[in-house]
Amino acid sequence: MTTRYTVLERLGGGGQAEVFRGVSESIQGFKKPVAIKRVLPHLTSNPQFVAMFLDEARLSLFLQHANVVQVFDISKAADGTYFLVMEFVDGCDLKGLIHHQRTVDIGLTLYMMIEAAKGLHYAHTLEHPQTGKPLGIVHRDVSPPNIMLSKNGEVKVVDFGLAKAESQVEITDEGVVKGKFAYLAPEAAFGKEVDARADVFALGIITWEMLTGRRLFYNDDPHKTIELVRAARVPSITALNPKVDPELDAIVRKALARHPENRTASAADFADELAQHLFGNEMKVTSRNVAAAVQAIRAAKKPSSAAKALIDALIADEVAKMTSIVDTQAAEDAPKPAEIVDTADWASELIDK
């Protein structure tokens, strides 16, 4: 079935890729909102980077969970640019919520971390569909921008772009540190091998920061940030926020143990401990609370008419440049179907390895 994608607006980007909101339309006229992650054009000439990106795509096809953003398709544009077509989460990321609220409500914090931990534990324990052998997936870039919150109250982990599995084609060079420095685990900051407990540590950092309204391991100098992570000194949450009792403080500090063997063993265990505290203290939090928080952020960010006109002009200019994804066929402004990679063979290739 032929599918074409129309880009509507640019959502953001980094040094390696950019993300757009778009629409997927099948030949039958069925339309679905999607997010399109595109490798920046100057990187497509780098075979190693392209291999890593395609490796992410193959891995992402296995991930299907309510708390993980789903990847639908992998495509290649006419100019050789690669992109992933993903589930569009209509809302904001956790970074936006933290910026808006500073210190986040205790119950809401625990609920969101429980949901994120569910998605991570699923990925950590995902098995080979034929052999049953664990794929050994570790996200390695768990941070507020990579936890999405929908307007319906869903919490989803996104961008396994730095994920590592035993089936990975492009092996990371030994000693190379990846991920956002302030959310690395100590073992990652030393360039050592990491496992699922590195993601647990990152969840611990995020939880600590939401409960205190402060950054845990951050310095303007990246090298100093790395030193802070390696030392892993964690101030008491209770001392900084008296509303947090010592029991919860201890749960978070266990997730932030410097040595992996002393740390909370899994994302599922971390979620269970947070849930025990949430229910034990009779804090009622549901997806409706997440939805309300997202709506408050969206309301606060509504641009003025003048600002919206400027944004619309910038979007139109960006879309016009993206001829690699949206092209003309019958008319100059009619999008041409993107060249679709046959994803059916991708999963089978990975399975056969």
Coordinates of C-alpha atoms in Angstrom, one line a residue:
M1 CA 0.0 0.0 0.0
T2 CA 1.4 3.4 -1.0
T3 CA 1.6 6.0 1.7
R4 CA 2.6 9.6 1.4
Y5 CA 3.6 12.1 4.0
T6 CA 2.8 15.8 4.1
V7 CA 4.9 18.0 6.5
L8 CA 2.9 20.6 8.4
E9 CA 5.3 22.2 10.9
R10 CA 8.8 21.8 12.4
L11 CA 8.6 20.8 16.0
G12 CA 12.3 21.0 16.9
G13 CA 15.7 19.5 16.3
G14 CA 19.3 19.0 17.5
G15 CA 22.7 18.4 16.0
Q16 CA 21.8 15.2 14.3
A17 CA 18.1 15.2 13.4
E18 CA 15.0 17.3 13.3
V19 CA 11.4 16.5 13.9
F20 CA 8.3 17.6 12.1
R21 CA 4.6 17.2 12.5
G22 CA 2.9 15.7 9.5
V23 CA 0.1 13.7 8.1
S24 CA 0.2 10.2 6.7
E25 CA -2.2 9.5 3.9
S26 CA -2.9 6.2 2.3
I27 CA -4.1 5.6 -1.2
Q28 CA -7.6 5.0 0.3
G29 CA -7.6 8.6 1.7
F30 CA -7.1 7.5 5.3
K31 CA -5.2 10.3 7.2
K32 CA -3.3 10.0 10.4
P33 CA -1.2 12.6 12.3
V34 CA 2.5 11.5 12.5
A35 CA 5.9 12.8 13.7
I36 CA 8.7 12.7 11.1
K37 CA 12.3 12.5 12.4
R38 CA 14.7 13.3 9.6
V39 CA 18.5 13.0 9.6
L40 CA 20.0 16.4 8.9
P41 CA 21.1 16.5 5.2
H42 CA 24.8 17.1 6.0
L43 CA 25.0 13.9 7.9
T44 CA 23.7 11.7 5.0
S45 CA 27.2 11.7 3.5
N46 CA 28.5 10.0 6.7
P47 CA 28.1 6.2 6.2
Q48 CA 28.7 5.5 9.9
F49 CA 26.0 7.9 11.1
V50 CA 23.5 6.6 8.5
A51 CA 24.2 3.1 9.6
M52 CA 23.6 4.1 13.2
F53 CA 20.3 5.8 12.3
L54 CA 19.1 2.8 10.3
D55 CA 20.1 0.6 13.2
E56 CA 17.8 2.7 15.4
A57 CA 15.0 2.2 12.9
R58 CA 15.4 -1.5 12.9
L59 CA 15.4 -1.6 16.6
S60 CA 12.4 0.7 16.9
L61 CA 10.2 -1.6 14.8
F62 CA 10.2 -4.0 17.7
L63 CA 8.9 -1.5 20.3
Q64 CA 5.2 -1.6 20.8
H65 CA 4.0 -0.4 24.2
A66 CA 1.6 2.1 25.6
N67 CA 4.5 4.0 27.2
V68 CA 6.8 4.0 24.2
V69 CA 6.4 6.2 21.2
Q70 CA 5.8 3.8 18.3
V71 CA 7.7 3.9 15.0
F72 CA 5.4 3.1 12.0
D73 CA 7.7 3.3 9.0
I74 CA 11.2 4.0 7.7
S75 CA 11.5 6.0 4.5
K76 CA 14.2 7.4 2.2
A77 CA 13.7 10.6 0.3
A78 CA 14.8 11.1 -3.3
D79 CA 18.0 12.9 -2.2
G80 CA 19.1 10.1 0.0
T81 CA 17.8 11.6 3.3
Y82 CA 16.5 9.1 5.7
F83 CA 13.6 9.6 8.1
L84 CA 11.4 7.7 10.6
V85 CA 7.6 8.1 10.7
M86 CA 6.5 7.9 14.3
E87 CA 3.4 8.2 16.5
F88 CA 2.6 11.9 17.0
V89 CA 2.2 12.8 20.7
D90 CA -0.1 15.9 20.9
G91 CA 1.1 17.6 24.0
C92 CA 4.5 18.6 25.4
D93 CA 7.6 17.0 26.8
L94 CA 8.5 16.7 30.4
K95 CA 11.1 19.5 30.1
G96 CA 8.3 21.9 29.2
L97 CA 6.3 20.8 32.3
I98 CA 9.4 21.2 34.6
H99 CA 10.1 24.6 33.1
H100 CA 6.5 25.7 33.7
Q101 CA 6.0 24.3 37.2
R102 CA 9.6 24.3 38.5
T103 CA 8.9 22.1 41.6
V104 CA 6.3 19.5 40.4
D105 CA 3.6 18.1 42.7
I106 CA 4.8 15.0 44.5
G107 CA 1.9 12.8 43.4
L108 CA 2.1 13.9 39.8
T109 CA 5.9 13.4 39.8
L110 CA 5.5 9.8 41.0
Y111 CA 2.8 8.9 38.6
M112 CA 4.7 10.2 35.6
M113 CA 7.9 8.4 36.7
I114 CA 5.9 5.1 37.2
E115 CA 4.6 5.4 33.7
A116 CA 8.0 6.2 32.1
A117 CA 9.5 3.3 34.1
K118 CA 6.9 0.9 32.6
G119 CA 8.0 1.8 29.1
L120 CA 11.6 1.5 29.9
H121 CA 11.2 -1.9 31.6
Y122 CA 9.3 -3.2 28.6
A123 CA 12.3 -2.2 26.3
H124 CA 14.8 -3.5 28.8
T125 CA 13.2 -7.0 28.9
L126 CA 12.1 -7.2 25.2
E127 CA 13.0 -10.6 23.8
H128 CA 13.9 -11.9 20.4
P129 CA 10.6 -12.9 18.8
Q130 CA 12.0 -16.3 17.7
T131 CA 14.8 -17.3 20.1
G132 CA 13.3 -15.7 23.2
K133 CA 16.8 -14.2 24.0
P134 CA 16.7 -10.7 25.6
L135 CA 17.7 -8.0 23.1
G136 CA 19.5 -6.1 25.8
I137 CA 18.1 -2.7 24.9
V138 CA 19.3 0.3 27.0
H139 CA 17.9 3.7 26.1
R140 CA 21.0 5.6 27.4
D141 CA 19.4 9.0 26.8
V142 CA 16.6 9.2 29.3
S143 CA 16.0 12.9 30.0
P144 CA 13.1 15.3 30.3
P145 CA 13.0 16.1 26.5
N146 CA 12.6 12.4 25.8
I147 CA 9.6 11.8 28.0
M148 CA 6.4 13.0 26.2
L149 CA 3.1 13.9 27.8
S150 CA 0.0 13.9 25.7
K151 CA -3.1 16.1 26.1
N152 CA -5.0 12.9 27.1
G153 CA -2.6 12.2 30.0
E154 CA -0.4 9.6 28.4
V155 CA 3.3 9.3 29.3
K156 CA 5.6 8.0 26.6
V157 CA 9.3 7.5 26.3
V158 CA 10.7 8.6 22.9
D159 CA 13.9 8.4 20.9
F160 CA 15.8 5.3 21.4
G161 CA 18.4 6.9 19.1
L162 CA 21.2 6.0 21.4
A163 CA 19.8 2.6 22.3
K164 CA 22.2 -0.3 22.3
A165 CA 21.2 -3.9 21.7
E166 CA 23.2 -7.0 21.2
S167 CA 21.9 -7.2 17.7
Q168 CA 23.1 -3.7 16.9
V169 CA 25.0 -3.5 13.6
E170 CA 27.0 -0.4 14.5
I171 CA 28.9 -1.0 17.7
T172 CA 29.7 2.0 19.8
D173 CA 33.4 2.6 20.2
E174 CA 34.6 1.6 23.6
G175 CA 35.0 4.5 26.0
V176 CA 32.8 6.9 24.0
V177 CA 30.3 8.8 26.2
K178 CA 26.9 9.3 24.8
G179 CA 23.7 10.9 26.1
K180 CA 23.0 14.2 27.8
F181 CA 25.8 14.6 30.3
A182 CA 23.6 15.8 33.2
Y183 CA 21.5 12.6 33.0
L184 CA 24.3 10.0 32.6
A185 CA 25.0 7.3 35.1
P186 CA 28.4 7.3 36.7
E187 CA 29.5 4.2 34.8
A188 CA 28.5 5.8 31.5
A189 CA 30.5 9.0 32.5
F190 CA 33.5 6.8 33.0
G191 CA 33.0 5.3 29.5
K192 CA 32.2 1.8 30.9
E193 CA 29.6 -0.7 29.6
V194 CA 26.1 0.1 30.8
D195 CA 22.9 -1.9 31.3
A196 CA 19.3 -1.1 32.3
R197 CA 20.4 0.3 35.6
A198 CA 21.9 3.3 33.8
D199 CA 18.3 4.2 32.7
V200 CA 17.1 3.7 36.3
F201 CA 19.7 6.2 37.4
A202 CA 18.5 8.7 34.9
L203 CA 14.9 8.3 36.1
G204 CA 16.3 8.9 39.6
I205 CA 17.9 12.1 38.5
I206 CA 14.6 13.3 36.9
T207 CA 12.6 12.4 40.0
W208 CA 15.1 14.3 42.2
E209 CA 15.0 17.4 40.1
M210 CA 11.2 17.5 39.9
L211 CA 10.8 17.1 43.7
T212 CA 13.5 19.8 44.5
G213 CA 13.1 22.3 41.6
R214 CA 16.9 22.1 41.2
R215 CA 19.4 20.5 38.8
L216 CA 21.3 17.6 40.4
F217 CA 24.4 17.2 38.1
Y218 CA 24.7 20.3 36.0
N219 CA 27.4 22.9 35.3
D220 CA 27.9 25.2 32.4
D221 CA 31.2 23.4 31.7
P222 CA 30.4 19.9 30.4
H223 CA 33.6 18.6 31.9
K224 CA 32.5 19.7 35.3
T225 CA 29.1 18.1 34.7
I226 CA 30.9 14.9 34.0
E227 CA 32.9 15.2 37.3
L228 CA 29.6 15.8 39.2
V229 CA 28.1 12.7 37.6
R230 CA 31.2 10.6 38.4
A231 CA 31.1 11.6 42.1
A232 CA 27.4 11.1 42.3
R233 CA 26.9 13.0 45.5
V234 CA 23.1 13.3 46.1
P235 CA 21.8 15.9 48.6
S236 CA 18.8 15.0 50.7
I237 CA 15.5 15.8 48.9
T238 CA 13.8 16.2 52.3
A239 CA 16.3 18.9 53.3
L240 CA 15.5 20.8 50.1
N241 CA 11.7 20.1 50.1
P242 CA 10.2 19.3 53.6
K243 CA 7.1 18.1 51.8
V244 CA 9.0 15.0 50.7
D245 CA 9.3 12.5 53.6
P246 CA 12.4 10.5 54.3
E247 CA 10.8 7.3 52.9
L248 CA 10.5 8.8 49.4
D249 CA 13.9 10.4 49.7
A250 CA 15.4 6.9 50.4
I251 CA 13.6 5.4 47.4
V252 CA 15.0 8.0 45.0
R253 CA 18.5 7.9 46.6
K254 CA 18.6 4.1 46.1
A255 CA 17.9 4.6 42.4
L256 CA 20.8 7.1 42.4
A257 CA 23.4 4.8 44.0
R258 CA 26.8 5.4 42.5
H259 CA 27.6 1.8 42.0
P260 CA 25.1 -0.2 39.9
E261 CA 25.2 -3.2 42.2
N262 CA 23.8 -1.0 45.0
R263 CA 21.2 0.6 42.8
T264 CA 17.5 -0.2 42.3
A265 CA 17.8 -3.4 40.2
S266 CA 15.3 -2.5 37.5
A267 CA 12.9 0.1 36.2
A268 CA 10.0 -2.2 37.2
D269 CA 11.3 -2.3 40.8
F270 CA 11.6 1.5 40.8
A271 CA 8.1 1.8 39.6
D272 CA 6.8 -0.6 42.3
E273 CA 8.6 1.3 45.0
L274 CA 7.1 4.6 43.8
A275 CA 3.7 3.1 43.5
Q276 CA 3.9 1.7 47.0
H277 CA 4.7 5.1 48.3
L278 CA 2.0 6.8 46.2
F279 CA -0.8 4.4 47.4
G280 CA 0.5 4.1 50.9
N281 CA 0.2 7.8 51.3
E282 CA -3.2 7.9 49.7
M283 CA -2.2 10.3 46.9
K284 CA -4.8 10.0 44.2
V285 CA -3.2 10.8 40.8
T286 CA -4.5 9.6 37.4
S287 CA -3.9 10.4 33.7
R288 CA -6.4 13.3 34.2
N289 CA -3.8 15.1 36.3
V290 CA -1.2 14.8 33.6
A291 CA -3.8 16.0 31.0
A292 CA -4.6 19.0 33.1
A293 CA -0.9 19.9 33.5
V294 CA -0.4 19.7 29.7
Q295 CA -3.4 21.8 29.0
A296 CA -2.1 24.5 31.5
I297 CA 1.2 24.5 29.6
R298 CA -0.4 24.8 26.2
A299 CA -2.7 27.7 27.4
A300 CA 0.3 29.5 28.8
K301 CA 2.2 29.2 25.5
K302 CA -0.5 30.4 23.1
P303 CA 1.3 33.0 20.9
S304 CA -0.1 36.4 20.0
S305 CA -1.6 37.0 16.6
A306 CA 1.6 38.7 15.4
A307 CA 3.8 35.9 16.7
K308 CA 1.6 33.3 15.1
A309 CA 1.8 35.0 11.8
L310 CA 5.6 35.0 12.0
I311 CA 5.6 31.3 13.1
D312 CA 3.3 30.4 10.1
A313 CA 5.7 32.2 7.7
L314 CA 8.7 30.4 9.1
I315 CA 6.9 27.0 8.9
A316 CA 5.9 27.7 5.2
D317 CA 9.5 28.5 4.4
E318 CA 10.8 25.3 6.1
V319 CA 8.3 23.1 4.3
A320 CA 9.2 24.6 1.0
K321 CA 12.8 23.6 1.6
M322 CA 11.9 19.9 2.3
T323 CA 11.6 18.7 -1.3
S324 CA 13.2 15.5 -0.2
I325 CA 10.0 14.5 1.7
V326 CA 7.3 16.5 0.0
D327 CA 7.5 16.7 -3.8
T328 CA 5.3 17.5 -6.7
Q329 CA 3.6 15.1 -9.1
A330 CA 0.5 16.2 -10.8
A331 CA 0.7 19.8 -9.7
E332 CA 3.4 22.0 -8.2
D333 CA 1.9 22.0 -4.7
A334 CA 0.7 18.3 -4.7
P335 CA 2.9 16.1 -2.5
K336 CA 4.5 13.1 -4.2
P337 CA 4.6 9.8 -2.3
A338 CA 7.9 9.3 -0.5
E339 CA 10.0 6.4 -1.5
I340 CA 9.1 3.8 1.2
V341 CA 11.6 1.3 2.4
D342 CA 10.2 -2.2 2.6
T343 CA 10.1 -2.6 6.4
A344 CA 8.9 -6.1 6.3
D345 CA 12.4 -7.4 5.5
W346 CA 14.1 -5.2 8.1
A347 CA 12.7 -7.1 11.1
S348 CA 13.4 -10.5 9.4
E349 CA 17.0 -9.4 8.8
L350 CA 17.4 -8.6 12.5
I351 CA 15.7 -11.8 13.5
D352 CA 18.0 -13.9 11.4
K353 CA 21.1 -12.5 13.1

